[in-house]
Amino acid sequence: MPVETMSAPPTTWSPPNPSSVIGTPQQDVFWETVICGKGHIVLMARAGTGKTFSVVEAAKRALQKWPNLRVGFSAFNAHIAKELKSKVPRGCQAFTLHSLGLQAITAHLGRRPNIDDGKVRAILDRMAAPEDLNKGRVDRALVKACNSLVSLCKAYLYEGTPAQLDEILSRHDVDLSPDSAVTPTGKPRSVFTNATLKPRVYQLVPFLLEAAKTTLSVIDYDDMIWLPVVLGLKVTTYDLLFIDEAQDMNRCQQKLAFMVCPRGRIVIVGDPAQSIYAFRGADVLSMPRMTELLETSVRGCVTLPLTFTRRCPKAVVTLAQAIVPDIEALPDAPEGIVETITEKDFSQVARAGDMVLCRTNAPLVKAAHQFLRAGRKAVLRGKDLSGQIRDLIEGMGAQTLEELGDMLMRYRLAEGERLESAGKSAQVITAHEDRCDTLTVLMEGCSSLPELDAKISRIFDKKDENGAIILSSVHGSKGLEADTVYILRPDLMPHPKAERKEDQEQESNIRYVALTRAKNRLVFVESEAAKEAVEAFIEKGLKEIFDKHHGDDMGQLNEDDDEDEPESESTYFPDDDSKELPWREGFDSINWLQVHKARLTELERTTPFDAPPEYIEALEKAKAVLPRC
């Protein structure tokens, strides 16, 4: 369907005198290219390199040359868009693609549509068959699965074919198993079984997508992007469009962005090494994909670097360079501090204004509770987990706290095994385990379900961040910075379950984002629990196996054996020195994980050809227990 366009109103702003701003050599090249070039631009802006300042200054200089230029800034979220509006030249427009899409839908209808994130459920209510109902309402498991898959289909611009849905399920945390809980009378809470839910969902999703296209009076958040694209609605257009955080765009957002600037110049700004939202539908190849389209356009495209970070000190940049080699510290950047402390010290030294990051949510929830219990203001930032946790509790159907604990333990194990056998990604499995671990942390110290509910409300209550310790998942920390940044459970970055190449790349990006939030001091908080677990395994489990197969009687004959039997020619640890392992050495070192991983690697390398299978299996288990680092 051809796309209709409507031009943004030309600016009436009077340009100021030529800018006297002095930038880095890289920024000067970028500004000169915006003014003197004719093609599209890809600005590869590493963490903290001043990309917002760079694009705002570029817009100012462009308007100095072309006062009637229509300039637009596409921001990643509403918070950033609001911040941009206070910085851009008067007459430039800063927006999110969602707000732009809503504007197009409103213009198409002649009135603003109702916004309701329950739209998919409302459509399901209309088309549900009797077998889909549970006590007169569409079954909860069916609603959740359809909601998730319809949302992801919109992000990918998929029609909902079985092959497309299979692809989505392999990448994302979509639960297609009905509630395992039973009612107090012993009856299943869901009318579906594992065998019947998936076929029904696959049957419904294409119909739900088609119905969503024709139901325009009510839209959900995904529709704001999706409907203008699939219906070819008229959208506001610009002569010069800056697209921020391009690495985190999904396929639908990419399509809408190009609709917004069909004939003008596009500047995409981002850092592929900060792409961390694949789990929610972002295209991990967003920037390469968009770059390729721009390079093959009539205008062509040039890629420019922005590598000098204005945020991070030299010590932090050195760490980040292990992941992204071309990020650089400014020559006059402070040296900065990178250190490791214990969990006990962390709880005492963290101060208001400090930022606390973690790969998973459970350690953050535990820390937030400890701070609040000590009368210290703490804010758990980012996505509200309380809804997910309450859904998990409701799904269990437990009547007492003790029963909930037992059911949660069984569910964590069974669902984890199911996800692994289904070939789910590391991020999907990690998200499941993190939800269970977060609930486990919340249950600590509670004596009843009402007390647990009150605790959830207290910890997840939205507060003013002024004068507070800020706690956030790494995913929720994008765009944030602090003088002092603490990283809890650094052994989880990368996560030990990340084995596939695409998962490892995302984990590497997550670590890079976490490191580069620090403006002065970066502190790794050594996890005593993780350290003790590994120490116990190595000291007890692996040592027992080692002693069993390396003992003095190895290779010796049993008393009952035939004395004439020739001595074994086994090469199995023939050297007595191999029995000497410094089990305790290195436990107090900040590199204790690397120390023990190196030992296991050496044992594996020197394993002889005739080693017993159980020893090889023990080595594999030992490697799996050690977190990746």
Short mmCIF file of N, CA, C and O in Angstrom, two decimals, residues 393-440:
data_model
loop_
_atom_site.label_atom_id
_atom_site.label_comp_id
_atom_site.label_asym_id
_atom_site.label_seq_id
_atom_site.Cartn_x
_atom_site.Cartn_y
_atom_site.Cartn_z
N ILE A 393 2.61 -15.70 41.80
CA ILE A 393 1.97 -16.18 43.03
C ILE A 393 0.56 -16.69 42.74
O ILE A 393 0.16 -17.76 43.20
N GLU A 394 -0.18 -15.91 41.94
CA GLU A 394 -1.56 -16.31 41.61
C GLU A 394 -1.57 -17.62 40.84
O GLU A 394 -2.43 -18.48 41.07
N GLY A 395 -0.61 -17.78 39.93
CA GLY A 395 -0.55 -19.01 39.15
C GLY A 395 -0.28 -20.24 40.00
O GLY A 395 -0.71 -21.34 39.66
N MET A 396 0.44 -20.05 41.11
CA MET A 396 0.71 -21.19 41.99
C MET A 396 -0.57 -21.67 42.71
O MET A 396 -0.74 -22.85 42.96
N GLY A 397 -1.42 -20.72 43.03
CA GLY A 397 -2.66 -21.09 43.72
C GLY A 397 -2.45 -21.59 45.13
O GLY A 397 -3.28 -22.34 45.67
N ALA A 398 -1.35 -21.19 45.78
CA ALA A 398 -1.05 -21.66 47.13
C ALA A 398 -1.97 -21.00 48.14
O ALA A 398 -2.37 -19.85 47.97
N GLN A 399 -2.24 -21.73 49.23
CA GLN A 399 -3.10 -21.21 50.29
C GLN A 399 -2.31 -20.70 51.48
O GLN A 399 -2.82 -19.92 52.29
N THR A 400 -1.06 -21.14 51.60
CA THR A 400 -0.20 -20.70 52.70
C THR A 400 1.18 -20.37 52.15
O THR A 400 1.55 -20.77 51.04
N LEU A 401 1.95 -19.64 52.95
CA LEU A 401 3.31 -19.27 52.53
C LEU A 401 4.18 -20.52 52.40
O LEU A 401 4.99 -20.63 51.47
N GLU A 402 4.02 -21.46 53.30
CA GLU A 402 4.81 -22.69 53.23
C GLU A 402 4.49 -23.47 51.96
O GLU A 402 5.38 -23.99 51.28
N GLU A 403 3.21 -23.54 51.63
CA GLU A 403 2.81 -24.23 50.41
C GLU A 403 3.37 -23.52 49.18
O GLU A 403 3.81 -24.16 48.22
N LEU A 404 3.38 -22.19 49.21
CA LEU A 404 3.93 -21.43 48.10
C LEU A 404 5.41 -21.74 47.90
O LEU A 404 5.89 -21.89 46.76
N GLY A 405 6.15 -21.83 49.01
CA GLY A 405 7.57 -22.15 48.91
C GLY A 405 7.82 -23.50 48.28
O GLY A 405 8.70 -23.66 47.41
N ASP A 406 7.03 -24.51 48.67
CA ASP A 406 7.18 -25.85 48.11
C ASP A 406 6.83 -25.86 46.62
O ASP A 406 7.55 -26.47 45.81
N MET A 407 5.74 -25.20 46.27
CA MET A 407 5.31 -25.18 44.87
C MET A 407 6.30 -24.41 44.00
O MET A 407 6.59 -24.79 42.86
N LEU A 408 6.85 -23.33 44.56
CA LEU A 408 7.80 -22.53 43.80
C LEU A 408 9.07 -23.32 43.50
O LEU A 408 9.61 -23.25 42.38
N MET A 409 9.54 -24.09 44.47
CA MET A 409 10.75 -24.88 44.27
C MET A 409 10.54 -25.92 43.17
O MET A 409 11.38 -26.11 42.29
N ARG A 410 9.38 -26.58 43.19
CA ARG A 410 9.09 -27.58 42.16
C ARG A 410 8.91 -26.93 40.79
O ARG A 410 9.39 -27.45 39.77
N TYR A 411 8.24 -25.79 40.77
CA TYR A 411 7.99 -25.09 39.51
C TYR A 411 9.30 -24.61 38.89
O TYR A 411 9.50 -24.71 37.67
N ARG A 412 10.19 -24.06 39.71
CA ARG A 412 11.46 -23.54 39.19
C ARG A 412 12.22 -24.65 38.47
O ARG A 412 12.75 -24.44 37.37
N LEU A 413 12.28 -25.82 39.09
CA LEU A 413 13.02 -26.94 38.50
C LEU A 413 12.33 -27.48 37.26
O LEU A 413 12.95 -27.64 36.20
N ALA A 414 11.02 -27.76 37.36
CA ALA A 414 10.30 -28.37 36.24
C ALA A 414 10.23 -27.44 35.03
O ALA A 414 10.46 -27.86 33.89
N GLU A 415 9.94 -26.17 35.26
CA GLU A 415 9.85 -25.23 34.15
C GLU A 415 11.22 -24.98 33.54
O GLU A 415 11.35 -24.83 32.32
N GLY A 416 12.26 -24.95 34.37
CA GLY A 416 13.62 -24.79 33.84
C GLY A 416 14.00 -25.94 32.93
O GLY A 416 14.58 -25.73 31.86
N GLU A 417 13.66 -27.16 33.35
CA GLU A 417 13.96 -28.33 32.51
C GLU A 417 13.17 -28.29 31.21
O GLU A 417 13.68 -28.65 30.14
N ARG A 418 11.92 -27.84 31.30
CA ARG A 418 11.10 -27.76 30.09
C ARG A 418 11.67 -26.74 29.11
O ARG A 418 11.75 -26.99 27.90
N LEU A 419 12.09 -25.59 29.61
CA LEU A 419 12.64 -24.55 28.75
C LEU A 419 13.93 -25.02 28.09
O LEU A 419 14.17 -24.76 26.90
N GLU A 420 14.77 -25.71 28.87
CA GLU A 420 16.04 -26.19 28.30
C GLU A 420 15.79 -27.25 27.24
O GLU A 420 16.42 -27.25 26.18
N SER A 421 14.87 -28.17 27.51
CA SER A 421 14.58 -29.23 26.53
C SER A 421 13.94 -28.66 25.26
O SER A 421 14.06 -29.23 24.18
N ALA A 422 13.26 -27.51 25.40
CA ALA A 422 12.63 -26.87 24.24
C ALA A 422 13.63 -26.02 23.46
O ALA A 422 13.26 -25.40 22.45
N GLY A 423 14.88 -25.95 23.93
CA GLY A 423 15.91 -25.19 23.22
C GLY A 423 15.76 -23.69 23.35
O GLY A 423 16.19 -22.93 22.48
N LYS A 424 15.17 -23.23 24.47
CA LYS A 424 14.99 -21.79 24.68
C LYS A 424 16.34 -21.11 24.87
O LYS A 424 17.32 -21.71 25.30
N SER A 425 16.38 -19.81 24.58
CA SER A 425 17.61 -19.04 24.69
C SER A 425 17.98 -18.85 26.16
O SER A 425 17.15 -19.01 27.06
N ALA A 426 19.25 -18.48 26.38
CA ALA A 426 19.72 -18.23 27.74
C ALA A 426 18.92 -17.13 28.41
O ALA A 426 18.63 -17.18 29.61
N GLN A 427 18.53 -16.09 27.65
CA GLN A 427 17.79 -14.98 28.24
C GLN A 427 16.41 -15.44 28.72
O GLN A 427 15.91 -14.98 29.74
N VAL A 428 15.80 -16.36 27.98
CA VAL A 428 14.48 -16.87 28.38
C VAL A 428 14.61 -17.67 29.68
O VAL A 428 13.83 -17.49 30.63
N ILE A 429 15.59 -18.56 29.73
CA ILE A 429 15.78 -19.39 30.92
C ILE A 429 16.18 -18.54 32.12
O ILE A 429 15.68 -18.72 33.23
N THR A 430 17.05 -17.58 31.88
CA THR A 430 17.49 -16.68 32.96
C THR A 430 16.32 -15.88 33.52
O THR A 430 16.20 -15.68 34.74
N ALA A 431 15.44 -15.39 32.63
CA ALA A 431 14.28 -14.61 33.08
C ALA A 431 13.38 -15.45 33.98
O ALA A 431 12.87 -14.96 35.00
N HIS A 432 13.17 -16.72 33.61
CA HIS A 432 12.36 -17.62 34.43
C HIS A 432 12.99 -17.81 35.81
O HIS A 432 12.32 -17.66 36.85
N GLU A 433 14.28 -18.12 35.84
CA GLU A 433 14.95 -18.35 37.12
C GLU A 433 14.97 -17.08 37.97
O GLU A 433 14.82 -17.15 39.20
N ASP A 434 15.13 -15.95 37.33
CA ASP A 434 15.19 -14.68 38.06
C ASP A 434 13.84 -14.36 38.72
O ASP A 434 13.79 -13.86 39.86
N ARG A 435 12.75 -14.63 38.02
CA ARG A 435 11.43 -14.40 38.63
C ARG A 435 11.25 -15.27 39.87
O ARG A 435 10.76 -14.80 40.91
N CYS A 436 11.65 -16.53 39.75
CA CYS A 436 11.52 -17.44 40.90
C CYS A 436 12.43 -17.01 42.04
O CYS A 436 12.03 -17.01 43.21
N ASP A 437 13.66 -16.63 41.71
CA ASP A 437 14.61 -16.20 42.75
C ASP A 437 14.14 -14.91 43.42
O ASP A 437 14.33 -14.72 44.63
N THR A 438 13.56 -14.01 42.63
CA THR A 438 13.06 -12.75 43.20
C THR A 438 11.94 -13.02 44.20
O THR A 438 11.91 -12.43 45.29
N LEU A 439 11.04 -13.93 43.85
CA LEU A 439 9.96 -14.27 44.78
C LEU A 439 10.53 -14.94 46.03
O LEU A 439 10.07 -14.68 47.15
N THR A 440 11.52 -15.78 45.86
CA THR A 440 12.16 -16.43 47.01
C THR A 440 12.74 -15.39 47.97
O THR A 440 12.59 -15.49 49.19
#
